PDB file of C-alpha atoms in Angstrom:
ATOM      1  CA  UNK A   1     -18.000  26.504  41.301  1.00 39.00           C
ATOM      2  CA  UNK A   2     -16.627  26.363  37.783  1.00 38.00           C
ATOM      3  CA  UNK A   3     -14.138  23.708  38.830  1.00 45.00           C
ATOM      4  CA  UNK A   4     -16.914  21.565  40.272  1.00 52.00           C
ATOM      5  CA  UNK A   5     -18.983  21.982  37.114  1.00 57.00           C
ATOM      6  CA  UNK A   6     -15.919  21.176  35.037  1.00 61.00           C
ATOM      7  CA  UNK A   7     -15.245  18.019  37.014  1.00 63.00           C
ATOM      8  CA  UNK A   8     -18.894  17.030  36.655  1.00 66.00           C
ATOM      9  CA  UNK A   9     -18.770  17.446  32.891  1.00 79.00           C
ATOM     10  CA  UNK A  10     -15.504  15.506  32.722  1.00 91.00           C
ATOM     11  CA  UNK A  11     -16.998  12.627  34.709  1.00 95.00           C
ATOM     12  CA  UNK A  12     -20.113  12.660  32.559  1.00 96.00           C
ATOM     13  CA  UNK A  13     -17.949  12.427  29.440  1.00 97.00           C
ATOM     14  CA  UNK A  14     -15.928   9.553  30.913  1.00 97.00           C
ATOM     15  CA  UNK A  15     -19.106   7.621  31.716  1.00 98.00           C
ATOM     16  CA  UNK A  16     -20.533   8.344  28.261  1.00 98.00           C
ATOM     17  CA  UNK A  17     -17.419   7.321  26.335  1.00 97.00           C
ATOM     18  CA  UNK A  18     -16.914   4.197  28.451  1.00 98.00           C
ATOM     19  CA  UNK A  19     -20.474   2.916  28.132  1.00 98.00           C
ATOM     20  CA  UNK A  20     -20.704   3.774  24.433  1.00 96.00           C
ATOM     21  CA  UNK A  21     -17.451   1.932  23.691  1.00 94.00           C
ATOM     22  CA  UNK A  22     -18.634  -1.079  25.698  1.00 96.00           C
ATOM     23  CA  UNK A  23     -21.939  -1.163  23.823  1.00 96.00           C
ATOM     24  CA  UNK A  24     -20.349  -0.834  20.380  1.00 94.00           C
ATOM     25  CA  UNK A  25     -17.703  -3.476  21.164  1.00 92.00           C
ATOM     26  CA  UNK A  26     -20.369  -5.843  22.589  1.00 93.00           C
ATOM     27  CA  UNK A  27     -18.826  -5.899  26.067  1.00 95.00           C
ATOM     28  CA  UNK A  28     -22.356  -4.861  26.999  1.00 96.00           C
ATOM     29  CA  UNK A  29     -24.452  -7.261  24.943  1.00 95.00           C
ATOM     30  CA  UNK A  30     -27.745  -6.438  23.211  1.00 95.00           C
ATOM     31  CA  UNK A  31     -30.569  -6.862  25.708  1.00 95.00           C
ATOM     32  CA  UNK A  32     -28.360  -6.276  28.769  1.00 96.00           C
ATOM     33  CA  UNK A  33     -29.917  -4.047  31.426  1.00 97.00           C
ATOM     34  CA  UNK A  34     -27.999  -1.144  32.928  1.00 97.00           C
ATOM     35  CA  UNK A  35     -29.037  -0.123  36.427  1.00 94.00           C
ATOM     36  CA  UNK A  36     -28.574   3.438  37.673  1.00 94.00           C
ATOM     37  CA  UNK A  37     -27.480   2.366  41.155  1.00 95.00           C
ATOM     38  CA  UNK A  38     -24.813   0.015  39.808  1.00 96.00           C
ATOM     39  CA  UNK A  39     -23.519   2.661  37.395  1.00 97.00           C
ATOM     40  CA  UNK A  40     -23.315   5.224  40.185  1.00 97.00           C
ATOM     41  CA  UNK A  41     -21.272   2.793  42.259  1.00 97.00           C
ATOM     42  CA  UNK A  42     -19.042   1.809  39.358  1.00 97.00           C
ATOM     43  CA  UNK A  43     -18.171   5.359  38.351  1.00 97.00           C
ATOM     44  CA  UNK A  44     -18.425   6.835  41.855  1.00 95.00           C
ATOM     45  CA  UNK A  45     -20.935   9.329  40.524  1.00 96.00           C
ATOM     46  CA  UNK A  46     -24.247  10.814  41.576  1.00 95.00           C
ATOM     47  CA  UNK A  47     -27.447   9.997  39.713  1.00 95.00           C
ATOM     48  CA  UNK A  48     -27.417  13.268  37.748  1.00 95.00           C
ATOM     49  CA  UNK A  49     -24.463  12.573  35.379  1.00 96.00           C
ATOM     50  CA  UNK A  50     -25.498   8.927  35.049  1.00 97.00           C
ATOM     51  CA  UNK A  51     -29.033   9.872  34.023  1.00 96.00           C
ATOM     52  CA  UNK A  52     -27.716  12.471  31.587  1.00 97.00           C
ATOM     53  CA  UNK A  53     -25.475   9.851  29.963  1.00 98.00           C
ATOM     54  CA  UNK A  54     -28.328   7.345  29.711  1.00 97.00           C
ATOM     55  CA  UNK A  55     -30.467   9.996  28.027  1.00 96.00           C
ATOM     56  CA  UNK A  56     -27.671  10.702  25.518  1.00 97.00           C
ATOM     57  CA  UNK A  57     -27.228   7.013  24.734  1.00 97.00           C
ATOM     58  CA  UNK A  58     -30.990   6.603  24.356  1.00 96.00           C
ATOM     59  CA  UNK A  59     -31.101   9.564  21.947  1.00 95.00           C
ATOM     60  CA  UNK A  60     -28.448   7.808  19.836  1.00 93.00           C
ATOM     61  CA  UNK A  61     -30.442   4.580  19.825  1.00 93.00           C
ATOM     62  CA  UNK A  62     -27.810   2.629  21.751  1.00 96.00           C
ATOM     63  CA  UNK A  63     -30.091   1.944  24.714  1.00 97.00           C
ATOM     64  CA  UNK A  64     -33.817   1.884  25.368  1.00 96.00           C
ATOM     65  CA  UNK A  65     -35.312   3.143  28.616  1.00 94.00           C
ATOM     66  CA  UNK A  66     -37.699   0.462  29.897  1.00 93.00           C
ATOM     67  CA  UNK A  67     -40.028   1.696  32.677  1.00 89.00           C
ATOM     68  CA  UNK A  68     -39.448  -0.022  36.051  1.00 86.00           C
ATOM     69  CA  UNK A  69     -36.651  -2.169  34.615  1.00 89.00           C
ATOM     70  CA  UNK A  70     -33.842   0.183  33.689  1.00 90.00           C
ATOM     71  CA  UNK A  71     -31.940   0.976  30.522  1.00 96.00           C
ATOM     72  CA  UNK A  72     -31.625  -1.898  28.069  1.00 97.00           C
ATOM     73  CA  UNK A  73     -28.813  -2.067  25.520  1.00 97.00           C
ATOM     74  CA  UNK A  74     -30.706  -1.886  22.237  1.00 96.00           C
ATOM     75  CA  UNK A  75     -31.195  -5.025  20.193  1.00 95.00           C
ATOM     76  CA  UNK A  76     -29.663  -5.336  16.742  1.00 94.00           C
ATOM     77  CA  UNK A  77     -32.275  -4.513  14.121  1.00 93.00           C
ATOM     78  CA  UNK A  78     -31.626  -7.207  11.522  1.00 91.00           C
ATOM     79  CA  UNK A  79     -33.748  -5.452   8.910  1.00 92.00           C
ATOM     80  CA  UNK A  80     -31.619  -2.306   9.247  1.00 92.00           C
ATOM     81  CA  UNK A  81     -28.438  -4.412   9.074  1.00 92.00           C
ATOM     82  CA  UNK A  82     -29.572  -5.986   5.795  1.00 94.00           C
ATOM     83  CA  UNK A  83     -30.517  -2.615   4.306  1.00 95.00           C
ATOM     84  CA  UNK A  84     -27.144  -1.189   5.327  1.00 94.00           C
ATOM     85  CA  UNK A  85     -25.308  -4.088   3.691  1.00 95.00           C
ATOM     86  CA  UNK A  86     -27.375  -3.598   0.525  1.00 96.00           C
ATOM     87  CA  UNK A  87     -26.513   0.107   0.526  1.00 95.00           C
ATOM     88  CA  UNK A  88     -22.832  -0.508   1.145  1.00 96.00           C
ATOM     89  CA  UNK A  89     -22.576  -3.171  -1.589  1.00 96.00           C
ATOM     90  CA  UNK A  90     -24.121  -0.815  -4.128  1.00 96.00           C
ATOM     91  CA  UNK A  91     -21.902   2.117  -3.197  1.00 97.00           C
ATOM     92  CA  UNK A  92     -18.629   0.328  -2.507  1.00 98.00           C
ATOM     93  CA  UNK A  93     -18.668  -1.573  -5.797  1.00 98.00           C
ATOM     94  CA  UNK A  94     -18.751   1.717  -7.714  1.00 98.00           C
ATOM     95  CA  UNK A  95     -16.106   3.252  -5.454  1.00 98.00           C
ATOM     96  CA  UNK A  96     -13.772   0.301  -6.016  1.00 98.00           C
ATOM     97  CA  UNK A  97     -14.182   0.379  -9.785  1.00 98.00           C
ATOM     98  CA  UNK A  98     -13.304   4.061  -9.787  1.00 98.00           C
ATOM     99  CA  UNK A  99     -10.375   3.478  -7.436  1.00 98.00           C
ATOM    100  CA  UNK A 100      -8.890   0.664  -9.520  1.00 98.00           C
ATOM    101  CA  UNK A 101      -8.667   3.006 -12.512  1.00 97.00           C
ATOM    102  CA  UNK A 102      -7.019   5.890 -10.656  1.00 97.00           C
ATOM    103  CA  UNK A 103      -4.873   4.278  -7.926  1.00 97.00           C
ATOM    104  CA  UNK A 104      -1.209   5.281  -8.004  1.00 96.00           C
ATOM    105  CA  UNK A 105       1.682   3.089  -6.860  1.00 96.00           C
ATOM    106  CA  UNK A 106       1.676   4.988  -3.565  1.00 96.00           C
ATOM    107  CA  UNK A 107      -2.053   4.351  -3.143  1.00 96.00           C
ATOM    108  CA  UNK A 108      -1.544   0.641  -3.744  1.00 98.00           C
ATOM    109  CA  UNK A 109       1.296   0.636  -1.229  1.00 98.00           C
ATOM    110  CA  UNK A 110      -1.135   1.966   1.389  1.00 98.00           C
ATOM    111  CA  UNK A 111      -3.253  -1.144   0.840  1.00 98.00           C
ATOM    112  CA  UNK A 112      -0.226  -3.413   0.826  1.00 98.00           C
ATOM    113  CA  UNK A 113       0.975  -1.895   4.108  1.00 99.00           C
ATOM    114  CA  UNK A 114      -2.402  -2.488   5.751  1.00 99.00           C
ATOM    115  CA  UNK A 115      -2.448  -6.095   4.542  1.00 99.00           C
ATOM    116  CA  UNK A 116       1.036  -6.699   5.944  1.00 99.00           C
ATOM    117  CA  UNK A 117      -0.125  -5.489   9.342  1.00 99.00           C
ATOM    118  CA  UNK A 118      -3.174  -7.772   9.103  1.00 98.00           C
ATOM    119  CA  UNK A 119      -0.866 -10.693   8.357  1.00 98.00           C
ATOM    120  CA  UNK A 120       1.378  -9.866  11.330  1.00 98.00           C
ATOM    121  CA  UNK A 121      -1.668  -9.638  13.598  1.00 98.00           C
ATOM    122  CA  UNK A 122      -2.970 -13.022  12.456  1.00 97.00           C
ATOM    123  CA  UNK A 123       0.368 -14.616  13.311  1.00 96.00           C
ATOM    124  CA  UNK A 124      -0.111 -13.697  16.959  1.00 94.00           C
ATOM    125  CA  UNK A 125      -1.555 -16.368  19.216  1.00 85.00           C
ATOM    126  CA  UNK A 126      -3.793 -13.944  21.041  1.00 90.00           C
ATOM    127  CA  UNK A 127      -5.311 -10.744  19.714  1.00 93.00           C
ATOM    128  CA  UNK A 128      -8.613  -8.965  20.110  1.00 92.00           C
ATOM    129  CA  UNK A 129     -11.276  -9.097  17.421  1.00 93.00           C
ATOM    130  CA  UNK A 130     -11.497  -5.321  17.688  1.00 93.00           C
ATOM    131  CA  UNK A 131      -7.859  -5.025  16.549  1.00 96.00           C
ATOM    132  CA  UNK A 132      -8.679  -6.839  13.313  1.00 96.00           C
ATOM    133  CA  UNK A 133     -11.884  -4.841  12.948  1.00 96.00           C
ATOM    134  CA  UNK A 134      -9.933  -1.574  13.073  1.00 96.00           C
ATOM    135  CA  UNK A 135      -7.517  -2.779  10.376  1.00 98.00           C
ATOM    136  CA  UNK A 136     -10.414  -4.005   8.254  1.00 97.00           C
ATOM    137  CA  UNK A 137     -12.146  -0.648   8.591  1.00 96.00           C
ATOM    138  CA  UNK A 138      -8.940   1.238   7.796  1.00 98.00           C
ATOM    139  CA  UNK A 139      -8.432  -0.833   4.640  1.00 98.00           C
ATOM    140  CA  UNK A 140     -11.893  -0.159   3.247  1.00 98.00           C
ATOM    141  CA  UNK A 141     -11.594   3.532   4.085  1.00 98.00           C
ATOM    142  CA  UNK A 142      -8.614   3.846   1.710  1.00 98.00           C
ATOM    143  CA  UNK A 143     -10.588   3.578  -1.534  1.00 98.00           C
ATOM    144  CA  UNK A 144     -13.394   5.794  -0.238  1.00 98.00           C
ATOM    145  CA  UNK A 145     -10.970   8.535   0.778  1.00 98.00           C
ATOM    146  CA  UNK A 146      -8.804   8.313  -2.356  1.00 98.00           C
ATOM    147  CA  UNK A 147     -11.850   8.633  -4.619  1.00 98.00           C
ATOM    148  CA  UNK A 148     -13.147  11.673  -2.736  1.00 98.00           C
ATOM    149  CA  UNK A 149     -15.966   9.822  -1.007  1.00 98.00           C
ATOM    150  CA  UNK A 150     -14.990  10.412   2.627  1.00 98.00           C
ATOM    151  CA  UNK A 151     -18.415  11.871   3.382  1.00 97.00           C
ATOM    152  CA  UNK A 152     -20.147   8.667   2.266  1.00 96.00           C
ATOM    153  CA  UNK A 153     -17.658   6.577   4.247  1.00 96.00           C
ATOM    154  CA  UNK A 154     -18.318   8.603   7.386  1.00 94.00           C
ATOM    155  CA  UNK A 155     -22.064   8.174   6.920  1.00 92.00           C
ATOM    156  CA  UNK A 156     -21.595   4.404   6.772  1.00 91.00           C
ATOM    157  CA  UNK A 157     -19.406   4.446   9.882  1.00 89.00           C
ATOM    158  CA  UNK A 158     -22.053   6.367  11.794  1.00 87.00           C
ATOM    159  CA  UNK A 159     -24.453   3.433  11.441  1.00 84.00           C
ATOM    160  CA  UNK A 160     -22.891   1.961  14.585  1.00 78.00           C
ATOM    161  CA  UNK A 161     -26.104   1.186  16.463  1.00 86.00           C
ATOM    162  CA  UNK A 162     -26.744  -1.814  14.245  1.00 92.00           C
ATOM    163  CA  UNK A 163     -24.149  -2.317  11.511  1.00 93.00           C
ATOM    164  CA  UNK A 164     -20.920  -1.801  13.467  1.00 92.00           C
ATOM    165  CA  UNK A 165     -22.122  -4.030  16.286  1.00 93.00           C
ATOM    166  CA  UNK A 166     -23.176  -6.660  13.758  1.00 93.00           C
ATOM    167  CA  UNK A 167     -19.724  -6.616  12.140  1.00 92.00           C
ATOM    168  CA  UNK A 168     -18.049  -7.007  15.524  1.00 92.00           C
ATOM    169  CA  UNK A 169     -20.428  -9.830  16.435  1.00 91.00           C
ATOM    170  CA  UNK A 170     -19.306 -11.607  13.269  1.00 91.00           C
ATOM    171  CA  UNK A 171     -15.644 -11.299  14.278  1.00 91.00           C
ATOM    172  CA  UNK A 172     -16.171 -12.149  17.952  1.00 88.00           C
ATOM    173  CA  UNK A 173     -18.457 -15.136  17.370  1.00 86.00           C
ATOM    174  CA  UNK A 174     -17.075 -16.706  14.193  1.00 83.00           C
ATOM    175  CA  UNK A 175     -13.419 -15.642  14.334  1.00 88.00           C
ATOM    176  CA  UNK A 176     -12.989 -16.216  10.578  1.00 92.00           C
ATOM    177  CA  UNK A 177     -10.144 -13.721  10.365  1.00 95.00           C
ATOM    178  CA  UNK A 178      -8.121 -15.742   7.859  1.00 96.00           C
ATOM    179  CA  UNK A 179     -11.082 -16.035   5.502  1.00 96.00           C
ATOM    180  CA  UNK A 180     -11.640 -12.276   5.589  1.00 97.00           C
ATOM    181  CA  UNK A 181      -7.921 -11.607   5.154  1.00 98.00           C
ATOM    182  CA  UNK A 182      -7.774 -13.885   2.084  1.00 98.00           C
ATOM    183  CA  UNK A 183     -10.679 -11.980   0.565  1.00 98.00           C
ATOM    184  CA  UNK A 184      -8.785  -8.735   1.184  1.00 98.00           C
ATOM    185  CA  UNK A 185      -5.774 -10.173  -0.658  1.00 99.00           C
ATOM    186  CA  UNK A 186      -7.986 -11.163  -3.590  1.00 99.00           C
ATOM    187  CA  UNK A 187      -9.582  -7.701  -3.674  1.00 98.00           C
ATOM    188  CA  UNK A 188      -6.108  -6.172  -3.822  1.00 99.00           C
ATOM    189  CA  UNK A 189      -5.137  -8.404  -6.752  1.00 98.00           C
ATOM    190  CA  UNK A 190      -8.288  -7.482  -8.684  1.00 98.00           C
ATOM    191  CA  UNK A 191      -7.686  -3.782  -7.996  1.00 98.00           C
ATOM    192  CA  UNK A 192      -4.097  -3.964  -9.284  1.00 97.00           C
ATOM    193  CA  UNK A 193      -5.139  -5.881 -12.389  1.00 97.00           C
ATOM    194  CA  UNK A 194      -8.293  -3.798 -12.942  1.00 97.00           C
ATOM    195  CA  UNK A 195     -10.439  -6.915 -13.167  1.00 98.00           C
ATOM    196  CA  UNK A 196     -13.713  -5.062 -12.822  1.00 97.00           C
ATOM    197  CA  UNK A 197     -16.188  -7.931 -13.030  1.00 98.00           C
ATOM    198  CA  UNK A 198     -14.289 -10.046 -10.484  1.00 98.00           C
ATOM    199  CA  UNK A 199     -13.830  -7.023  -8.232  1.00 98.00           C
ATOM    200  CA  UNK A 200     -17.537  -6.221  -8.261  1.00 97.00           C
ATOM    201  CA  UNK A 201     -18.488  -9.836  -7.624  1.00 98.00           C
ATOM    202  CA  UNK A 202     -16.028 -10.288  -4.762  1.00 98.00           C
ATOM    203  CA  UNK A 203     -16.900  -7.084  -2.885  1.00 98.00           C
ATOM    204  CA  UNK A 204     -20.551  -8.161  -2.904  1.00 98.00           C
ATOM    205  CA  UNK A 205     -19.605 -11.610  -1.575  1.00 97.00           C
ATOM    206  CA  UNK A 206     -17.217 -10.047   0.947  1.00 97.00           C
ATOM    207  CA  UNK A 207     -19.770  -7.631   2.401  1.00 97.00           C
ATOM    208  CA  UNK A 208     -22.367 -10.405   2.637  1.00 96.00           C
ATOM    209  CA  UNK A 209     -19.894 -12.445   4.677  1.00 94.00           C
ATOM    210  CA  UNK A 210     -21.210 -11.465   8.093  1.00 93.00           C
ATOM    211  CA  UNK A 211     -24.730 -12.687   7.329  1.00 92.00           C
ATOM    212  CA  UNK A 212     -23.363 -15.837   5.728  1.00 90.00           C
ATOM    213  CA  UNK A 213     -21.098 -16.661   8.676  1.00 89.00           C
ATOM    214  CA  UNK A 214     -23.592 -15.666  11.353  1.00 88.00           C
ATOM    215  CA  UNK A 215     -26.630 -17.532  10.020  1.00 83.00           C
ATOM    216  CA  UNK A 216     -26.481 -20.157  12.782  1.00 76.00           C
ATOM    217  CA  UNK A 217     -25.522 -17.590  15.422  1.00 73.00           C
ATOM    218  CA  UNK A 218     -28.554 -15.475  14.552  1.00 77.00           C
ATOM    219  CA  UNK A 219     -30.808 -18.499  15.044  1.00 75.00           C
ATOM    220  CA  UNK A 220     -29.150 -19.441  18.340  1.00 74.00           C
ATOM    221  CA  UNK A 221     -29.002 -15.877  19.681  1.00 76.00           C
ATOM    222  CA  UNK A 222     -32.361 -14.453  18.662  1.00 80.00           C
ATOM    223  CA  UNK A 223     -32.422 -12.530  21.936  1.00 84.00           C
ATOM    224  CA  UNK A 224     -29.713 -10.270  20.426  1.00 90.00           C
ATOM    225  CA  UNK A 225     -31.876  -9.294  17.478  1.00 91.00           C
ATOM    226  CA  UNK A 226     -35.006  -7.410  16.619  1.00 86.00           C
ATOM    227  CA  UNK A 227     -36.267  -9.504  13.723  1.00 68.00           C
ATOM    228  CA  UNK A 228     -39.442  -8.853  11.772  1.00 66.00           C
ATOM    229  CA  UNK A 229     -41.261 -12.107  11.179  1.00 55.00           C
TER     230      UNK A 229
END
């Protein structure tokens, strides 16, 4: 009996992790409907673990249960995205200014190493947007962690329902990897030279980049977004 229960929990976890990853990475697009029957067939599971997973995802805000229609992948709340960007700009500017004053040669080498990997990735003919996203995220985490602000960084990363999906939409739709990489290089230069005013100005511009690049996409894909008129 315990083995059966264990297998059931394992399957439930597999379904949960798979669907959550597909929602966050936009494989399952905002507004897409998930059907219980199809999920049961896909994962070779009964309705019980599937329903439990859907309830978990709904509790996290990743899906919405729509009566008689199924479970809809939640839309991106543009208002929340903008507030998150505002919050991150305010916080990250201060974190960077602190970091630039305290960064050791080893700390700077961590950034340089990340940027080298970004460069190598961009030289490939075919790579996934998620690969660049992970490097981008790792880079920004460096100055939060080195300044003792890991808790704040983790809070920002947990805003995945809207902000993480928005960032990935930017990368998937616009594919402006080189532009983002060049901004990373400039940030690194300003950090090394402790050019505070330029650093503060660039991080604000950099974090606004998704909205700037996606302006036309937002208009053409309004069905992805929950936008307050």
